[in-house]
């Protein structure tokens, strides 16, 4: 299982993880409801590193696609565990 680290800049509040599901080739799709504008850097530590950078606006539903298995989100003072269904 690969570990993924998520770094959040200008973090104020993140609501919930709406869903995380398997896609082809073991990719995940994350839907987050964001209450404040923030910048997210998703970094996957795998054989081949992949870095996803996204900017989020207030109260937007966004999707992050990353071809790896995520163990947890590591932010500023909180951890969100993701389980594949």
C-alpha positions as semicolon CSV with decimal commas, in nm:
position;residue;x (nm);y (nm);z (nm)
1;X;0,000;0,000;0,000
2;X;0,140;0,337;-0,102
3;X;0,132;0,633;0,130
4;X;0,000;0,965;0,011
5;X;0,058;1,296;0,179
6;X;-0,164;1,594;0,128
7;X;-0,030;1,938;0,216
8;X;-0,278;2,215;0,265
9;X;-0,192;2,581;0,235
10;X;-0,416;2,858;0,365
11;X;-0,626;2,591;0,528
12;X;-0,930;2,708;0,720
13;X;-1,191;2,437;0,714
14;X;-1,260;2,123;0,520
15;X;-1,605;1,977;0,556
16;X;-1,617;1,608;0,472
17;X;-1,499;1,350;0,227
18;X;-1,808;1,274;0,026
19;X;-1,678;0,960;-0,139
20;X;-1,369;0,765;-0,226
21;X;-1,396;0,482;-0,471
22;X;-1,180;0,254;-0,678
23;X;-1,144;0,324;-1,046
24;X;-0,956;0,138;-1,315
25;X;-0,595;0,050;-1,235
26;X;-0,647;0,117;-0,864
27;X;-0,702;0,489;-0,902
28;X;-0,901;0,684;-0,648
29;X;-1,143;0,969;-0,695
30;X;-1,189;1,205;-0,402
31;X;-1,483;1,438;-0,364
32;X;-1,432;1,708;-0,104
33;X;-1,669;1,978;0,009
34;X;-1,456;2,281;0,081
35;X;-1,578;2,559;0,307
36;X;-1,291;2,797;0,245
37;X;-1,058;2,867;-0,043
38;X;-0,743;2,660;-0,016
39;X;-0,460;2,518;-0,214
40;X;-0,398;2,147;-0,203
41;X;-0,090;1,957;-0,304
42;X;-0,148;1,587;-0,332
43;X;0,171;1,390;-0,334
44;X;0,178;1,017;-0,389
45;X;0,484;0,826;-0,280
46;X;0,504;0,538;-0,524
47;X;0,748;0,381;-0,762
48;X;0,672;0,681;-0,978
49;X;0,590;0,996;-0,786
50;X;0,283;1,181;-0,901
51;X;0,197;1,529;-0,779
52;X;-0,149;1,677;-0,820
53;X;-0,198;2,048;-0,751
54;X;-0,546;2,196;-0,736
55;X;-0,701;2,525;-0,631
56;X;-1,039;2,508;-0,464
57;X;-1,308;2,772;-0,438
58;X;-1,564;2,814;-0,161
59;X;-1,834;2,548;-0,138
60;X;-1,720;2,361;-0,446
61;X;-1,731;1,988;-0,503
62;X;-1,402;1,888;-0,657
63;X;-1,244;1,567;-0,772
64;X;-0,887;1,452;-0,731
65;X;-0,770;1,157;-0,933
66;X;-0,456;0,984;-0,821
67;X;-0,330;0,643;-0,938
68;X;-0,239;0,504;-0,599
69;X;-0,386;0,373;-0,278
70;X;-0,418;0,646;-0,020
71;X;-0,364;0,564;0,344
72;X;-0,456;0,902;0,487
73;X;-0,474;1,274;0,431
74;X;-0,212;1,461;0,631
75;X;-0,306;1,824;0,682
76;X;-0,255;2,086;0,947
77;X;-0,358;1,913;1,265
78;X;-0,603;1,658;1,127
79;X;-0,606;1,321;0,960
80;X;-0,877;1,183;0,734
81;X;-0,869;0,813;0,665
82;X;-0,991;0,691;0,328
83;X;-1,128;0,343;0,272
84;X;-1,195;0,193;-0,068
85;X;-1,544;0,050;-0,113
